[in-house]
C-alpha atoms as a PDB file:
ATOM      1  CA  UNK A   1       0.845  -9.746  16.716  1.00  0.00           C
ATOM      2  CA  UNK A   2       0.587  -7.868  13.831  1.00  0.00           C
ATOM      3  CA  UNK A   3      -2.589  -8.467  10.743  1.00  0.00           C
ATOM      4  CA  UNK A   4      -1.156 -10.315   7.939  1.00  0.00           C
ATOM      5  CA  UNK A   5      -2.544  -9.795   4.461  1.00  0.00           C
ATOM      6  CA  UNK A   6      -3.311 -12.993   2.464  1.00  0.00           C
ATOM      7  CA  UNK A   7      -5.800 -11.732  -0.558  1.00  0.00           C
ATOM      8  CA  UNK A   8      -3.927 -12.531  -3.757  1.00  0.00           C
ATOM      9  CA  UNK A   9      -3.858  -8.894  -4.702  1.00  0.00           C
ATOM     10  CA  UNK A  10      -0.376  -9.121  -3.394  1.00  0.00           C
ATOM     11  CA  UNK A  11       0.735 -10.550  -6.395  1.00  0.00           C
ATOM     12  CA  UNK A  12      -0.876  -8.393  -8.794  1.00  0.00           C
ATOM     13  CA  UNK A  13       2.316  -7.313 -11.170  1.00  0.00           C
ATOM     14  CA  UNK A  14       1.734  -3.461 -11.691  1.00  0.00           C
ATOM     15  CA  UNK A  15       3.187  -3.215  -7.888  1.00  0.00           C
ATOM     16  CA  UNK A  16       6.423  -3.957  -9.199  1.00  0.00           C
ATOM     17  CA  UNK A  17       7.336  -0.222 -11.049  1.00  0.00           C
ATOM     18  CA  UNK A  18       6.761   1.198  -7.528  1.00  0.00           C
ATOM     19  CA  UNK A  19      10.220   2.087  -5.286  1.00  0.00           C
ATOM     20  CA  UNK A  20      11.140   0.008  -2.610  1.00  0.00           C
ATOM     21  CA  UNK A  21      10.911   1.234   0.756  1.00  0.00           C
ATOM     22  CA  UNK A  22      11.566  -0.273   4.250  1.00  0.00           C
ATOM     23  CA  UNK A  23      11.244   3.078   5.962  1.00  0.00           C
ATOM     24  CA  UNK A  24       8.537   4.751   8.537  1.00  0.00           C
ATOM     25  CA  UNK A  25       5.223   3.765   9.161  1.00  0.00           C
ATOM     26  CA  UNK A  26       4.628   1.944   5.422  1.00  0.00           C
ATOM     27  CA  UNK A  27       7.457  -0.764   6.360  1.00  0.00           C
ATOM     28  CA  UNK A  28       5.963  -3.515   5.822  1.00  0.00           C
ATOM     29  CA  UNK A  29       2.308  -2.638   4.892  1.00  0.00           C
ATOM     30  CA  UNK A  30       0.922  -3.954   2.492  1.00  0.00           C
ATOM     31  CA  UNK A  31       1.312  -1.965  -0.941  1.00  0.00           C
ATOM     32  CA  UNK A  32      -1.971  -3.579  -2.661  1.00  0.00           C
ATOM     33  CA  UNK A  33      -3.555  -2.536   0.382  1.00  0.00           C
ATOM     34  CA  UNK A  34      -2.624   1.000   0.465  1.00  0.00           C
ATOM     35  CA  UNK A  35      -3.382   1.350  -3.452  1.00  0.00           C
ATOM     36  CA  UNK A  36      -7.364   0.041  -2.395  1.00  0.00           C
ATOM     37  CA  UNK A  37      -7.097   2.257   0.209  1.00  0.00           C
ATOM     38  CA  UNK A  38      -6.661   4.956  -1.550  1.00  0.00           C
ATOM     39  CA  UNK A  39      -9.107   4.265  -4.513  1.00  0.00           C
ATOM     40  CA  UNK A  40     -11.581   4.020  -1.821  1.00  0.00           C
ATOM     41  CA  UNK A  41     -10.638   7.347  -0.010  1.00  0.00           C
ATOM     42  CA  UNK A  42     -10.664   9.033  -3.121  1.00  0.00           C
ATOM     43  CA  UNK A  43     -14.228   7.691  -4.436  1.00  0.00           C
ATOM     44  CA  UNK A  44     -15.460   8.727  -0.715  1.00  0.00           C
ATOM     45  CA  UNK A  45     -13.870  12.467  -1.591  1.00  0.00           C
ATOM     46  CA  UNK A  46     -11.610  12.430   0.962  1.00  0.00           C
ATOM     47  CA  UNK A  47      -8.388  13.997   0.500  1.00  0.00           C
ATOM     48  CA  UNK A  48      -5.266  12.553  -0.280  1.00  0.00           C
ATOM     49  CA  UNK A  49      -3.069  11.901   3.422  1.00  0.00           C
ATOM     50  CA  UNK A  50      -0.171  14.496   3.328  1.00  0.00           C
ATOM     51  CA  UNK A  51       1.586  11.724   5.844  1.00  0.00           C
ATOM     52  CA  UNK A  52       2.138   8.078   6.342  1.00  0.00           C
ATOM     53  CA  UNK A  53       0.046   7.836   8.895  1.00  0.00           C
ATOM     54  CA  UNK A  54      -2.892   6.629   6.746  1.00  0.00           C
ATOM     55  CA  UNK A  55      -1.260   3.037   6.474  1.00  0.00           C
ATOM     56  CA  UNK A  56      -1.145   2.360  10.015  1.00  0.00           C
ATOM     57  CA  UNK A  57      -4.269   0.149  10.255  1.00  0.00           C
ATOM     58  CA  UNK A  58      -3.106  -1.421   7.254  1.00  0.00           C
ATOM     59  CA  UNK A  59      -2.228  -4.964   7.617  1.00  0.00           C
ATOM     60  CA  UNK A  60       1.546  -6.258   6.840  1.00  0.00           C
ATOM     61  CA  UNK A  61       2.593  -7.749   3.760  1.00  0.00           C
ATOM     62  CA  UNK A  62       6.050  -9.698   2.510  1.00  0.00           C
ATOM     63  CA  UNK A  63       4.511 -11.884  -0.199  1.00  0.00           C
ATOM     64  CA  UNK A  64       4.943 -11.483  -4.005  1.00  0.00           C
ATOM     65  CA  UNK A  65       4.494  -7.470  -5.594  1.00  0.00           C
ATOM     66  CA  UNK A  66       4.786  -6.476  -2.956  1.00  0.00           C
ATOM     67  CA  UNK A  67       7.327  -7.091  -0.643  1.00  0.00           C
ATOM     68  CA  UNK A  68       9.581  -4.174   0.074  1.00  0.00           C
ATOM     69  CA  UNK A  69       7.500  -1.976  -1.983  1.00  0.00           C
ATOM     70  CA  UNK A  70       6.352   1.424  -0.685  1.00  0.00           C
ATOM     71  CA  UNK A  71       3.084   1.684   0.698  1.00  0.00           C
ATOM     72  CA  UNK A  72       2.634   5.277   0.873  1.00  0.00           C
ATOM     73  CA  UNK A  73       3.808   5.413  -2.850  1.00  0.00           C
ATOM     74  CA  UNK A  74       1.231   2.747  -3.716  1.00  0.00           C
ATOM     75  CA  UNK A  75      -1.547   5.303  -1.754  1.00  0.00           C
ATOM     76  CA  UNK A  76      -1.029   8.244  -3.648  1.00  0.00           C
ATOM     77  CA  UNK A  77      -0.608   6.114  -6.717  1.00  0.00           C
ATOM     78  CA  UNK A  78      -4.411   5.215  -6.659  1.00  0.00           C
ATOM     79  CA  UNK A  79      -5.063   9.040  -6.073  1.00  0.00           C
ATOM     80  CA  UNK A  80      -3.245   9.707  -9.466  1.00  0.00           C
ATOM     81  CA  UNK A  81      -4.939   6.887 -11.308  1.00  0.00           C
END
């Protein structure tokens, strides 16, 4: 059974200029998630993921923002900010 995500960053409106997505390894994941993820990777000084694989322990996510967004977008998105 897969981790559902249930902070209220989910609903956090700046999600919504990202694409939508329902393919690979991000389907599903949850896009605030990803974007803290990779604030937090980035801080650390750990270079930005060249793959999707990065989301994979990553709970899942359909609510508000962020539902059919792209995860991997939202990743490299906090790398950029």
């Amino acid at each position: 059974m897969p981790i559902i995500c249930d902070k209220n960053h989910r609903y956090n409106p700046m999600f919504s200029v990202l694409p939508d997505s329902q393919a690979s390894n991000g389907r599903h994941k949850c896009t605030a998630c990803a974007y803290e993820l990779g604030l937090m990777n980035k801080a650390a000084g750990i270079p930005r993921s060249l793959d999707e694989s990065v989301l994979d322990g990553l709970p899942d996510s359909q609510a508000g923002e962020v539902r059919h967004k792209d995860a991997f977008s939202a990743y490299n998105m906090a790398y950029d900010y």
